[in-house]
JSON list of C-alpha atoms in Angstrom, two decimals:
[
{"chain": "A", "resi": 249, "resn": "UNK", "atom": "CA", "xyz": [27.40, 9.96, 59.44]},
{"chain": "A", "resi": 250, "resn": "UNK", "atom": "CA", "xyz": [24.16, 9.25, 56.63]},
{"chain": "A", "resi": 251, "resn": "UNK", "atom": "CA", "xyz": [24.65, 4.94, 57.87]},
{"chain": "A", "resi": 252, "resn": "UNK", "atom": "CA", "xyz": [24.06, 6.02, 61.58]},
{"chain": "A", "resi": 253, "resn": "UNK", "atom": "CA", "xyz": [20.81, 8.26, 60.71]},
{"chain": "A", "resi": 254, "resn": "UNK", "atom": "CA", "xyz": [19.50, 5.37, 58.47]},
{"chain": "A", "resi": 255, "resn": "UNK", "atom": "CA", "xyz": [19.87, 3.19, 61.18]},
{"chain": "A", "resi": 256, "resn": "UNK", "atom": "CA", "xyz": [18.39, 4.73, 63.67]},
{"chain": "A", "resi": 257, "resn": "UNK", "atom": "CA", "xyz": [15.27, 5.39, 61.36]},
{"chain": "A", "resi": 258, "resn": "UNK", "atom": "CA", "xyz": [15.41, 1.55, 60.65]},
{"chain": "A", "resi": 259, "resn": "UNK", "atom": "CA", "xyz": [15.36, 1.46, 64.28]},
{"chain": "A", "resi": 260, "resn": "UNK", "atom": "CA", "xyz": [12.56, 3.53, 64.96]},
{"chain": "A", "resi": 261, "resn": "UNK", "atom": "CA", "xyz": [10.54, 2.23, 62.61]},
{"chain": "A", "resi": 262, "resn": "UNK", "atom": "CA", "xyz": [11.07, -1.27, 63.22]},
{"chain": "A", "resi": 263, "resn": "UNK", "atom": "CA", "xyz": [10.02, 0.00, 67.10]},
{"chain": "A", "resi": 264, "resn": "UNK", "atom": "CA", "xyz": [7.01, 1.39, 66.36]},
{"chain": "A", "resi": 265, "resn": "UNK", "atom": "CA", "xyz": [6.23, -1.56, 64.05]},
{"chain": "A", "resi": 266, "resn": "UNK", "atom": "CA", "xyz": [6.62, -3.89, 67.40]},
{"chain": "A", "resi": 267, "resn": "UNK", "atom": "CA", "xyz": [3.62, -1.90, 69.11]},
{"chain": "A", "resi": 268, "resn": "UNK", "atom": "CA", "xyz": [0.84, -2.96, 67.19]},
{"chain": "A", "resi": 269, "resn": "UNK", "atom": "CA", "xyz": [2.30, -6.69, 67.40]},
{"chain": "A", "resi": 270, "resn": "UNK", "atom": "CA", "xyz": [3.23, -8.45, 71.36]},
{"chain": "A", "resi": 271, "resn": "UNK", "atom": "CA", "xyz": [2.75, -11.64, 73.37]},
{"chain": "A", "resi": 272, "resn": "UNK", "atom": "CA", "xyz": [-0.80, -13.63, 74.57]},
{"chain": "A", "resi": 273, "resn": "UNK", "atom": "CA", "xyz": [-2.46, -12.21, 77.25]},
{"chain": "A", "resi": 274, "resn": "UNK", "atom": "CA", "xyz": [-2.68, -14.76, 80.64]},
{"chain": "A", "resi": 275, "resn": "UNK", "atom": "CA", "xyz": [-5.62, -13.46, 80.84]},
{"chain": "A", "resi": 276, "resn": "UNK", "atom": "CA", "xyz": [-7.23, -17.02, 82.06]},
{"chain": "A", "resi": 277, "resn": "UNK", "atom": "CA", "xyz": [-10.28, -17.26, 84.38]},
{"chain": "A", "resi": 278, "resn": "UNK", "atom": "CA", "xyz": [-10.17, -16.50, 88.39]},
{"chain": "A", "resi": 279, "resn": "UNK", "atom": "CA", "xyz": [-12.01, -19.31, 88.51]},
{"chain": "A", "resi": 280, "resn": "UNK", "atom": "CA", "xyz": [-8.73, -21.37, 88.14]},
{"chain": "A", "resi": 281, "resn": "UNK", "atom": "CA", "xyz": [-7.65, -20.28, 91.78]},
{"chain": "A", "resi": 282, "resn": "UNK", "atom": "CA", "xyz": [-10.17, -22.00, 93.31]},
{"chain": "A", "resi": 283, "resn": "UNK", "atom": "CA", "xyz": [-9.00, -25.35, 93.91]},
{"chain": "A", "resi": 284, "resn": "UNK", "atom": "CA", "xyz": [-5.46, -24.42, 95.66]},
{"chain": "A", "resi": 285, "resn": "UNK", "atom": "CA", "xyz": [-7.27, -21.84, 97.24]},
{"chain": "A", "resi": 286, "resn": "UNK", "atom": "CA", "xyz": [-10.04, -24.53, 99.28]},
{"chain": "A", "resi": 287, "resn": "UNK", "atom": "CA", "xyz": [-7.76, -27.23, 99.00]},
{"chain": "A", "resi": 288, "resn": "UNK", "atom": "CA", "xyz": [-4.63, -25.09, 100.76]},
{"chain": "A", "resi": 289, "resn": "UNK", "atom": "CA", "xyz": [-7.05, -22.79, 103.17]},
{"chain": "A", "resi": 290, "resn": "UNK", "atom": "CA", "xyz": [-4.84, -19.80, 103.37]},
{"chain": "A", "resi": 291, "resn": "UNK", "atom": "CA", "xyz": [-6.27, -17.25, 105.93]},
{"chain": "A", "resi": 292, "resn": "UNK", "atom": "CA", "xyz": [-7.88, -13.89, 104.68]},
{"chain": "A", "resi": 293, "resn": "UNK", "atom": "CA", "xyz": [-4.80, -12.15, 105.72]},
{"chain": "A", "resi": 294, "resn": "UNK", "atom": "CA", "xyz": [-2.39, -14.96, 103.03]},
{"chain": "A", "resi": 295, "resn": "UNK", "atom": "CA", "xyz": [-4.74, -14.90, 100.30]},
{"chain": "A", "resi": 296, "resn": "UNK", "atom": "CA", "xyz": [-4.48, -10.93, 100.36]},
{"chain": "A", "resi": 297, "resn": "UNK", "atom": "CA", "xyz": [-1.19, -11.34, 100.08]},
{"chain": "A", "resi": 298, "resn": "UNK", "atom": "CA", "xyz": [-1.24, -13.97, 96.75]},
{"chain": "A", "resi": 299, "resn": "UNK", "atom": "CA", "xyz": [-3.29, -12.09, 95.60]},
{"chain": "A", "resi": 300, "resn": "UNK", "atom": "CA", "xyz": [-1.05, -8.83, 95.05]},
{"chain": "A", "resi": 301, "resn": "UNK", "atom": "CA", "xyz": [2.23, -10.72, 95.44]},
{"chain": "A", "resi": 302, "resn": "UNK", "atom": "CA", "xyz": [1.73, -14.54, 93.64]},
{"chain": "A", "resi": 303, "resn": "UNK", "atom": "CA", "xyz": [-0.54, -14.54, 91.64]},
{"chain": "A", "resi": 304, "resn": "UNK", "atom": "CA", "xyz": [0.54, -12.63, 88.43]},
{"chain": "A", "resi": 305, "resn": "UNK", "atom": "CA", "xyz": [3.60, -14.43, 88.11]},
{"chain": "A", "resi": 306, "resn": "UNK", "atom": "CA", "xyz": [2.28, -17.82, 89.17]},
{"chain": "A", "resi": 307, "resn": "UNK", "atom": "CA", "xyz": [-1.28, -18.40, 88.20]},
{"chain": "A", "resi": 308, "resn": "UNK", "atom": "CA", "xyz": [-3.83, -18.01, 84.98]},
{"chain": "A", "resi": 309, "resn": "UNK", "atom": "CA", "xyz": [-4.57, -14.42, 86.19]},
{"chain": "A", "resi": 310, "resn": "UNK", "atom": "CA", "xyz": [-2.64, -11.34, 85.84]},
{"chain": "A", "resi": 311, "resn": "UNK", "atom": "CA", "xyz": [-3.32, -8.37, 86.00]},
{"chain": "A", "resi": 312, "resn": "UNK", "atom": "CA", "xyz": [-1.29, -6.36, 83.73]},
{"chain": "A", "resi": 313, "resn": "UNK", "atom": "CA", "xyz": [0.01, -2.95, 84.63]},
{"chain": "A", "resi": 314, "resn": "UNK", "atom": "CA", "xyz": [-0.26, -0.09, 82.06]},
{"chain": "A", "resi": 315, "resn": "UNK", "atom": "CA", "xyz": [3.46, -0.41, 80.57]},
{"chain": "A", "resi": 316, "resn": "UNK", "atom": "CA", "xyz": [2.47, -3.56, 79.20]},
{"chain": "A", "resi": 317, "resn": "UNK", "atom": "CA", "xyz": [1.43, -2.01, 76.37]},
{"chain": "A", "resi": 318, "resn": "UNK", "atom": "CA", "xyz": [4.70, -0.87, 75.63]},
{"chain": "A", "resi": 319, "resn": "UNK", "atom": "CA", "xyz": [6.74, -2.97, 73.53]},
{"chain": "A", "resi": 320, "resn": "UNK", "atom": "CA", "xyz": [9.64, -4.45, 74.46]},
{"chain": "A", "resi": 321, "resn": "UNK", "atom": "CA", "xyz": [8.15, -4.57, 77.77]},
{"chain": "A", "resi": 322, "resn": "UNK", "atom": "CA", "xyz": [5.95, -6.86, 77.27]},
{"chain": "A", "resi": 323, "resn": "UNK", "atom": "CA", "xyz": [7.86, -9.55, 76.49]},
{"chain": "A", "resi": 324, "resn": "UNK", "atom": "CA", "xyz": [10.07, -9.29, 79.04]},
{"chain": "A", "resi": 325, "resn": "UNK", "atom": "CA", "xyz": [6.64, -9.18, 81.74]},
{"chain": "A", "resi": 326, "resn": "UNK", "atom": "CA", "xyz": [5.68, -12.57, 79.10]},
{"chain": "A", "resi": 327, "resn": "UNK", "atom": "CA", "xyz": [9.09, -13.95, 80.21]},
{"chain": "A", "resi": 328, "resn": "UNK", "atom": "CA", "xyz": [8.17, -13.70, 83.72]},
{"chain": "A", "resi": 329, "resn": "UNK", "atom": "CA", "xyz": [5.15, -14.71, 84.04]},
{"chain": "A", "resi": 330, "resn": "UNK", "atom": "CA", "xyz": [5.89, -17.44, 81.71]},
{"chain": "A", "resi": 331, "resn": "UNK", "atom": "CA", "xyz": [9.16, -18.74, 83.97]},
{"chain": "A", "resi": 332, "resn": "UNK", "atom": "CA", "xyz": [6.77, -18.60, 87.05]},
{"chain": "A", "resi": 333, "resn": "UNK", "atom": "CA", "xyz": [4.46, -20.29, 86.04]},
{"chain": "A", "resi": 334, "resn": "UNK", "atom": "CA", "xyz": [6.74, -22.96, 84.98]},
{"chain": "A", "resi": 335, "resn": "UNK", "atom": "CA", "xyz": [8.16, -23.30, 88.78]},
{"chain": "A", "resi": 336, "resn": "UNK", "atom": "CA", "xyz": [5.07, -23.15, 90.44]},
{"chain": "A", "resi": 337, "resn": "UNK", "atom": "CA", "xyz": [1.44, -22.27, 88.90]},
{"chain": "A", "resi": 338, "resn": "UNK", "atom": "CA", "xyz": [-1.76, -21.46, 91.19]},
{"chain": "A", "resi": 339, "resn": "UNK", "atom": "CA", "xyz": [-4.43, -22.18, 88.64]},
{"chain": "A", "resi": 340, "resn": "UNK", "atom": "CA", "xyz": [-2.25, -25.67, 87.86]},
{"chain": "A", "resi": 341, "resn": "UNK", "atom": "CA", "xyz": [-2.70, -26.96, 91.68]},
{"chain": "A", "resi": 342, "resn": "UNK", "atom": "CA", "xyz": [-5.33, -29.76, 91.14]},
{"chain": "A", "resi": 343, "resn": "UNK", "atom": "CA", "xyz": [-3.76, -31.61, 88.49]},
{"chain": "A", "resi": 344, "resn": "UNK", "atom": "CA", "xyz": [-0.27, -31.57, 90.87]},
{"chain": "A", "resi": 345, "resn": "UNK", "atom": "CA", "xyz": [0.63, -35.22, 93.07]},
{"chain": "A", "resi": 346, "resn": "UNK", "atom": "CA", "xyz": [0.17, -35.17, 96.19]},
{"chain": "A", "resi": 347, "resn": "UNK", "atom": "CA", "xyz": [4.01, -35.16, 96.08]},
{"chain": "A", "resi": 348, "resn": "UNK", "atom": "CA", "xyz": [4.65, -32.55, 94.20]},
{"chain": "A", "resi": 349, "resn": "UNK", "atom": "CA", "xyz": [1.84, -29.72, 95.76]},
{"chain": "A", "resi": 350, "resn": "UNK", "atom": "CA", "xyz": [3.91, -30.61, 99.42]},
{"chain": "A", "resi": 351, "resn": "UNK", "atom": "CA", "xyz": [7.28, -30.20, 97.38]},
{"chain": "A", "resi": 352, "resn": "UNK", "atom": "CA", "xyz": [6.04, -27.02, 96.33]},
{"chain": "A", "resi": 353, "resn": "UNK", "atom": "CA", "xyz": [5.00, -25.33, 99.60]},
{"chain": "A", "resi": 354, "resn": "UNK", "atom": "CA", "xyz": [8.12, -26.64, 101.03]},
{"chain": "A", "resi": 355, "resn": "UNK", "atom": "CA", "xyz": [9.46, -24.28, 97.79]},
{"chain": "A", "resi": 356, "resn": "UNK", "atom": "CA", "xyz": [7.22, -21.68, 99.04]},
{"chain": "A", "resi": 357, "resn": "UNK", "atom": "CA", "xyz": [8.27, -21.14, 102.69]},
{"chain": "A", "resi": 358, "resn": "UNK", "atom": "CA", "xyz": [11.83, -21.67, 101.83]},
{"chain": "A", "resi": 359, "resn": "UNK", "atom": "CA", "xyz": [11.79, -18.60, 99.34]},
{"chain": "A", "resi": 360, "resn": "UNK", "atom": "CA", "xyz": [9.47, -16.46, 100.63]},
{"chain": "A", "resi": 361, "resn": "UNK", "atom": "CA", "xyz": [11.16, -16.88, 104.02]},
{"chain": "A", "resi": 362, "resn": "UNK", "atom": "CA", "xyz": [14.66, -16.19, 102.32]},
{"chain": "A", "resi": 363, "resn": "UNK", "atom": "CA", "xyz": [13.00, -13.16, 100.17]},
{"chain": "A", "resi": 364, "resn": "UNK", "atom": "CA", "xyz": [13.89, -14.61, 97.00]},
{"chain": "A", "resi": 365, "resn": "UNK", "atom": "CA", "xyz": [9.82, -14.56, 96.57]},
{"chain": "A", "resi": 366, "resn": "UNK", "atom": "CA", "xyz": [9.03, -11.42, 95.18]},
{"chain": "A", "resi": 367, "resn": "UNK", "atom": "CA", "xyz": [11.13, -10.73, 93.24]},
{"chain": "A", "resi": 368, "resn": "UNK", "atom": "CA", "xyz": [12.56, -7.96, 93.12]},
{"chain": "A", "resi": 369, "resn": "UNK", "atom": "CA", "xyz": [11.77, -6.97, 90.02]},
{"chain": "A", "resi": 370, "resn": "UNK", "atom": "CA", "xyz": [8.56, -7.63, 90.53]},
{"chain": "A", "resi": 371, "resn": "UNK", "atom": "CA", "xyz": [8.85, -5.07, 93.98]},
{"chain": "A", "resi": 372, "resn": "UNK", "atom": "CA", "xyz": [10.17, -2.10, 91.88]},
{"chain": "A", "resi": 373, "resn": "UNK", "atom": "CA", "xyz": [6.97, -1.86, 90.03]},
{"chain": "A", "resi": 374, "resn": "UNK", "atom": "CA", "xyz": [4.44, -3.33, 92.84]},
{"chain": "A", "resi": 375, "resn": "UNK", "atom": "CA", "xyz": [5.00, -1.38, 96.00]},
{"chain": "A", "resi": 376, "resn": "UNK", "atom": "CA", "xyz": [2.12, -3.54, 97.84]},
{"chain": "A", "resi": 377, "resn": "UNK", "atom": "CA", "xyz": [3.87, -6.55, 96.71]},
{"chain": "A", "resi": 378, "resn": "UNK", "atom": "CA", "xyz": [7.16, -5.18, 99.05]},
{"chain": "A", "resi": 379, "resn": "UNK", "atom": "CA", "xyz": [6.18, -7.60, 101.94]},
{"chain": "A", "resi": 380, "resn": "UNK", "atom": "CA", "xyz": [6.93, -6.76, 105.62]},
{"chain": "A", "resi": 381, "resn": "UNK", "atom": "CA", "xyz": [8.53, -9.68, 108.34]},
{"chain": "A", "resi": 382, "resn": "UNK", "atom": "CA", "xyz": [4.76, -10.02, 109.66]},
{"chain": "A", "resi": 383, "resn": "UNK", "atom": "CA", "xyz": [3.57, -11.03, 106.15]},
{"chain": "A", "resi": 384, "resn": "UNK", "atom": "CA", "xyz": [6.66, -13.21, 105.54]},
{"chain": "A", "resi": 385, "resn": "UNK", "atom": "CA", "xyz": [5.67, -14.76, 108.89]},
{"chain": "A", "resi": 386, "resn": "UNK", "atom": "CA", "xyz": [2.01, -15.35, 108.14]},
{"chain": "A", "resi": 387, "resn": "UNK", "atom": "CA", "xyz": [3.07, -17.05, 104.93]},
{"chain": "A", "resi": 388, "resn": "UNK", "atom": "CA", "xyz": [5.75, -19.23, 106.10]},
{"chain": "A", "resi": 389, "resn": "UNK", "atom": "CA", "xyz": [3.76, -20.53, 109.42]},
{"chain": "A", "resi": 390, "resn": "UNK", "atom": "CA", "xyz": [0.86, -20.96, 106.61]},
{"chain": "A", "resi": 391, "resn": "UNK", "atom": "CA", "xyz": [2.83, -22.99, 103.76]},
{"chain": "A", "resi": 392, "resn": "UNK", "atom": "CA", "xyz": [4.46, -25.23, 106.69]},
{"chain": "A", "resi": 393, "resn": "UNK", "atom": "CA", "xyz": [1.42, -26.12, 107.72]},
{"chain": "A", "resi": 394, "resn": "UNK", "atom": "CA", "xyz": [-0.25, -27.09, 104.24]},
{"chain": "A", "resi": 395, "resn": "UNK", "atom": "CA", "xyz": [2.88, -28.94, 103.87]},
{"chain": "A", "resi": 396, "resn": "UNK", "atom": "CA", "xyz": [2.78, -31.01, 107.56]},
{"chain": "A", "resi": 397, "resn": "UNK", "atom": "CA", "xyz": [-0.68, -31.94, 106.10]},
{"chain": "A", "resi": 398, "resn": "UNK", "atom": "CA", "xyz": [0.12, -32.82, 102.66]},
{"chain": "A", "resi": 399, "resn": "UNK", "atom": "CA", "xyz": [3.40, -34.94, 103.94]},
{"chain": "A", "resi": 400, "resn": "UNK", "atom": "CA", "xyz": [0.97, -36.57, 106.65]},
{"chain": "A", "resi": 401, "resn": "UNK", "atom": "CA", "xyz": [-0.89, -37.72, 103.66]},
{"chain": "A", "resi": 402, "resn": "UNK", "atom": "CA", "xyz": [2.08, -39.20, 101.67]},
{"chain": "A", "resi": 403, "resn": "UNK", "atom": "CA", "xyz": [2.98, -41.30, 105.35]},
{"chain": "A", "resi": 404, "resn": "UNK", "atom": "CA", "xyz": [-0.22, -42.36, 105.23]},
{"chain": "A", "resi": 405, "resn": "UNK", "atom": "CA", "xyz": [-0.24, -43.86, 101.61]}
]
């Protein structure tokens, strides 16, 4: 029984110490999103959806919830953000090739239409990220139009 108490005390101390450390925050400049927004020209409704549903994990600008200050939650959130940015980073849009942009827009409308995005784990704590069918349709229509524009540009090359 003594050994279990010692292990629990040790784990508690480790957890307390860990609260003073954490991953680097993803707090870039909003200006990094300008190239994407200007180039893809989302309607205001879609732009709002992107802000509340996509940009936290798929850009260099994250609005952190209060519970991000709690370890190990902050590491879990950091992993989600890193993974999201690995797949699509709207802040890096200007550096994407035309072919990559076309492909990313294809993935975007497919993932949203199939309900794969936003992640269910994200919508648990971000109720405004739960998309209704009208919002899904708006994103899909916009993304398909943008993708078609990129395809047209690729075919013209």
